mmCIF file of C-alpha atoms in Angstrom:
data_model
loop_
_atom_site.group_PDB
_atom_site.id
_atom_site.type_symbol
_atom_site.label_atom_id
_atom_site.label_comp_id
_atom_site.label_asym_id
_atom_site.label_seq_id
_atom_site.Cartn_x
_atom_site.Cartn_y
_atom_site.Cartn_z
ATOM 1 C CA UNK A 1 42.361 -9.571 -6.896
ATOM 2 C CA UNK A 2 39.377 -9.765 -9.057
ATOM 3 C CA UNK A 3 37.264 -13.394 -8.311
ATOM 4 C CA UNK A 4 37.004 -15.561 -11.020
ATOM 5 C CA UNK A 5 33.357 -16.823 -11.896
ATOM 6 C CA UNK A 6 32.452 -20.272 -13.259
ATOM 7 C CA UNK A 7 30.550 -19.557 -16.248
ATOM 8 C CA UNK A 8 27.434 -21.296 -17.022
ATOM 9 C CA UNK A 9 25.153 -21.208 -20.343
ATOM 10 C CA UNK A 10 21.912 -22.855 -21.439
ATOM 11 C CA UNK A 11 18.679 -22.257 -22.857
ATOM 12 C CA UNK A 12 15.493 -22.233 -21.012
ATOM 13 C CA UNK A 13 11.553 -22.328 -21.507
ATOM 14 C CA UNK A 14 8.833 -20.404 -20.250
ATOM 15 C CA UNK A 15 5.840 -22.338 -20.404
ATOM 16 C CA UNK A 16 2.844 -20.618 -18.621
ATOM 17 C CA UNK A 17 0.255 -17.837 -18.440
ATOM 18 C CA UNK A 18 -0.295 -15.129 -15.998
ATOM 19 C CA UNK A 19 -1.424 -17.869 -13.340
ATOM 20 C CA UNK A 20 0.678 -20.699 -13.475
ATOM 21 C CA UNK A 21 4.337 -21.911 -14.679
ATOM 22 C CA UNK A 22 5.766 -25.229 -15.493
ATOM 23 C CA UNK A 23 8.793 -25.532 -13.513
ATOM 24 C CA UNK A 24 11.274 -28.842 -13.008
ATOM 25 C CA UNK A 25 12.227 -30.349 -9.561
ATOM 26 C CA UNK A 26 15.963 -29.404 -9.663
ATOM 27 C CA UNK A 27 18.465 -32.236 -8.834
ATOM 28 C CA UNK A 28 21.822 -30.685 -9.493
ATOM 29 C CA UNK A 29 23.868 -27.413 -9.440
ATOM 30 C CA UNK A 30 23.361 -24.378 -7.548
ATOM 31 C CA UNK A 31 19.578 -24.464 -7.511
ATOM 32 C CA UNK A 32 19.481 -27.974 -6.460
ATOM 33 C CA UNK A 33 16.214 -28.773 -4.634
ATOM 34 C CA UNK A 34 14.305 -25.962 -5.960
ATOM 35 C CA UNK A 35 11.887 -25.385 -8.725
ATOM 36 C CA UNK A 36 13.688 -24.555 -12.288
ATOM 37 C CA UNK A 37 12.787 -23.649 -15.705
ATOM 38 C CA UNK A 38 13.392 -26.644 -17.975
ATOM 39 C CA UNK A 39 16.458 -26.314 -20.133
ATOM 40 C CA UNK A 40 20.026 -26.592 -20.018
ATOM 41 C CA UNK A 41 23.107 -26.725 -21.529
ATOM 42 C CA UNK A 42 23.991 -27.494 -25.188
ATOM 43 C CA UNK A 43 25.170 -30.709 -26.345
ATOM 44 C CA UNK A 44 28.478 -30.275 -28.495
ATOM 45 C CA UNK A 45 27.849 -28.694 -32.045
ATOM 46 C CA UNK A 46 24.096 -28.300 -30.814
ATOM 47 C CA UNK A 47 22.186 -25.238 -32.012
ATOM 48 C CA UNK A 48 20.253 -23.066 -29.575
ATOM 49 C CA UNK A 49 16.752 -23.977 -31.121
ATOM 50 C CA UNK A 50 17.692 -27.820 -31.121
ATOM 51 C CA UNK A 51 18.960 -27.403 -27.385
ATOM 52 C CA UNK A 52 15.449 -26.013 -26.020
ATOM 53 C CA UNK A 53 13.559 -28.398 -28.148
ATOM 54 C CA UNK A 54 15.501 -31.351 -26.740
ATOM 55 C CA UNK A 55 15.864 -30.054 -23.064
ATOM 56 C CA UNK A 56 12.125 -29.601 -22.701
ATOM 57 C CA UNK A 57 11.486 -32.904 -24.090
ATOM 58 C CA UNK A 58 13.698 -34.658 -21.754
ATOM 59 C CA UNK A 59 12.720 -32.650 -18.663
ATOM 60 C CA UNK A 60 8.914 -32.177 -19.004
ATOM 61 C CA UNK A 61 8.029 -34.770 -21.532
ATOM 62 C CA UNK A 62 6.410 -31.973 -23.714
ATOM 63 C CA UNK A 63 6.991 -31.608 -27.464
ATOM 64 C CA UNK A 64 7.319 -27.925 -28.319
ATOM 65 C CA UNK A 65 5.699 -27.081 -31.765
ATOM 66 C CA UNK A 66 5.447 -22.997 -31.287
ATOM 67 C CA UNK A 67 8.199 -20.937 -29.670
ATOM 68 C CA UNK A 68 9.903 -17.510 -29.720
ATOM 69 C CA UNK A 69 13.195 -16.531 -28.249
ATOM 70 C CA UNK A 70 12.875 -13.570 -25.811
ATOM 71 C CA UNK A 71 16.764 -12.861 -25.239
ATOM 72 C CA UNK A 72 19.708 -13.668 -22.948
ATOM 73 C CA UNK A 73 20.436 -12.460 -19.566
ATOM 74 C CA UNK A 74 22.806 -13.713 -16.746
ATOM 75 C CA UNK A 75 22.757 -14.218 -13.265
ATOM 76 C CA UNK A 76 25.735 -13.728 -10.488
ATOM 77 C CA UNK A 77 26.033 -14.828 -7.400
ATOM 78 C CA UNK A 78 28.556 -16.676 -4.753
ATOM 79 C CA UNK A 79 28.607 -20.563 -5.180
ATOM 80 C CA UNK A 80 31.553 -22.734 -4.342
ATOM 81 C CA UNK A 81 31.896 -25.382 -6.783
ATOM 82 C CA UNK A 82 35.384 -26.967 -7.415
ATOM 83 C CA UNK A 83 37.852 -24.198 -7.482
ATOM 84 C CA UNK A 84 35.373 -21.304 -7.895
ATOM 85 C CA UNK A 85 33.589 -19.073 -5.477
ATOM 86 C CA UNK A 86 31.405 -17.280 -7.804
ATOM 87 C CA UNK A 87 29.031 -18.341 -10.521
ATOM 88 C CA UNK A 88 27.672 -16.439 -13.766
ATOM 89 C CA UNK A 89 24.496 -18.080 -15.460
ATOM 90 C CA UNK A 90 24.232 -16.913 -18.970
ATOM 91 C CA UNK A 91 20.237 -17.640 -20.082
ATOM 92 C CA UNK A 92 18.647 -17.685 -23.479
ATOM 93 C CA UNK A 93 15.011 -17.580 -22.635
ATOM 94 C CA UNK A 94 12.197 -18.867 -24.744
ATOM 95 C CA UNK A 95 8.550 -18.307 -24.663
ATOM 96 C CA UNK A 96 7.366 -21.577 -25.209
ATOM 97 C CA UNK A 97 3.611 -20.615 -27.065
ATOM 98 C CA UNK A 98 2.757 -24.367 -27.614
ATOM 99 C CA UNK A 99 3.512 -27.689 -26.208
ATOM 100 C CA UNK A 100 1.937 -31.045 -26.472
ATOM 101 C CA UNK A 101 2.053 -34.175 -24.633
ATOM 102 C CA UNK A 102 1.588 -35.345 -21.083
ATOM 103 C CA UNK A 103 3.582 -33.345 -18.293
ATOM 104 C CA UNK A 104 5.685 -36.076 -16.395
ATOM 105 C CA UNK A 105 5.927 -35.476 -12.726
ATOM 106 C CA UNK A 106 8.916 -38.018 -12.931
ATOM 107 C CA UNK A 107 11.320 -38.527 -16.038
ATOM 108 C CA UNK A 108 14.056 -40.684 -17.062
ATOM 109 C CA UNK A 109 17.343 -40.310 -15.421
ATOM 110 C CA UNK A 110 20.601 -40.435 -17.075
ATOM 111 C CA UNK A 111 23.869 -38.869 -16.933
ATOM 112 C CA UNK A 112 23.697 -35.216 -17.283
ATOM 113 C CA UNK A 113 19.705 -35.199 -16.358
ATOM 114 C CA UNK A 114 19.230 -32.869 -13.488
ATOM 115 C CA UNK A 115 15.484 -32.935 -13.824
ATOM 116 C CA UNK A 116 13.448 -35.283 -11.197
ATOM 117 C CA UNK A 117 10.249 -34.461 -13.102
ATOM 118 C CA UNK A 118 8.098 -31.126 -13.890
ATOM 119 C CA UNK A 119 4.965 -29.573 -12.285
ATOM 120 C CA UNK A 120 2.761 -26.620 -12.905
ATOM 121 C CA UNK A 121 2.877 -24.460 -10.047
ATOM 122 C CA UNK A 122 0.960 -21.386 -9.574
ATOM 123 C CA UNK A 123 2.947 -18.125 -9.824
ATOM 124 C CA UNK A 124 1.708 -16.933 -6.289
ATOM 125 C CA UNK A 125 3.610 -19.953 -4.592
ATOM 126 C CA UNK A 126 6.995 -19.272 -6.365
ATOM 127 C CA UNK A 127 9.575 -17.290 -4.775
ATOM 128 C CA UNK A 128 13.261 -16.893 -4.289
ATOM 129 C CA UNK A 129 12.717 -19.406 -0.870
ATOM 130 C CA UNK A 130 11.762 -22.035 -3.407
ATOM 131 C CA UNK A 131 12.826 -21.332 -7.131
ATOM 132 C CA UNK A 132 15.737 -20.304 -9.166
ATOM 133 C CA UNK A 133 16.263 -16.661 -10.307
ATOM 134 C CA UNK A 134 15.231 -18.008 -13.700
ATOM 135 C CA UNK A 135 11.871 -18.868 -12.361
ATOM 136 C CA UNK A 136 11.692 -15.664 -10.943
ATOM 137 C CA UNK A 137 12.608 -14.168 -14.237
ATOM 138 C CA UNK A 138 9.735 -15.945 -16.018
ATOM 139 C CA UNK A 139 7.223 -15.003 -13.203
ATOM 140 C CA UNK A 140 7.968 -11.335 -13.709
ATOM 141 C CA UNK A 141 7.822 -11.945 -17.307
ATOM 142 C CA UNK A 142 4.513 -13.748 -17.214
ATOM 143 C CA UNK A 143 2.936 -11.043 -15.219
ATOM 144 C CA UNK A 144 3.989 -7.919 -17.156
ATOM 145 C CA UNK A 145 5.592 -9.033 -20.588
ATOM 146 C CA UNK A 146 6.119 -5.419 -21.646
ATOM 147 C CA UNK A 147 8.257 -4.873 -18.637
ATOM 148 C CA UNK A 148 10.827 -7.805 -19.693
ATOM 149 C CA UNK A 149 14.425 -6.960 -18.238
ATOM 150 C CA UNK A 150 17.353 -8.303 -19.847
ATOM 151 C CA UNK A 151 19.697 -6.372 -17.814
ATOM 152 C CA UNK A 152 22.418 -8.617 -15.676
ATOM 153 C CA UNK A 153 21.493 -9.414 -12.171
ATOM 154 C CA UNK A 154 23.870 -9.927 -9.191
ATOM 155 C CA UNK A 155 23.042 -11.463 -5.818
ATOM 156 C CA UNK A 156 25.158 -11.114 -2.771
ATOM 157 C CA UNK A 157 24.309 -14.296 -1.585
ATOM 158 C CA UNK A 158 22.980 -17.571 -2.595
ATOM 159 C CA UNK A 159 22.107 -20.665 -0.468
ATOM 160 C CA UNK A 160 21.907 -24.262 -2.016
ATOM 161 C CA UNK A 161 19.206 -25.986 -0.436
ATOM 162 C CA UNK A 162 20.081 -29.118 1.321
ATOM 163 C CA UNK A 163 16.347 -30.457 1.260
ATOM 164 C CA UNK A 164 13.779 -30.429 -1.823
ATOM 165 C CA UNK A 165 10.959 -27.661 -1.330
ATOM 166 C CA UNK A 166 8.790 -29.538 -4.014
#
């Protein structure tokens, strides 16, 4: 029997350089209590470009002015959620080249908001013990953009953290 996957889709922004990355403090889903990239699901009828601009504003307080889509990949891993035991997370990545405004350590909470706020974290402090696979993908991209790999990644294990690491 083939395992059924819960399918998730979203747009995610990489705001950083070779030394640090803007991440959110995640408060929902399989990346709860970890650092994650700002971004998320599209609203009904919303385009990819509109989604990334909205999500970054809602989750970080920043207004994106210049950005470029990098591509799409997916991450597969075990995760018990409702009737599913596996998740496949499709991610459209954007390189955020210019954003203005004040980074918010705390953001407004509303239905569907899964960010507690945003912080800048040195790349050397980000690892699979405290960050989502998206953050780790972004870290590799920032260190060496020429080696960008959009192949799907599969993890044999995944742990939802019970306590925040931030």
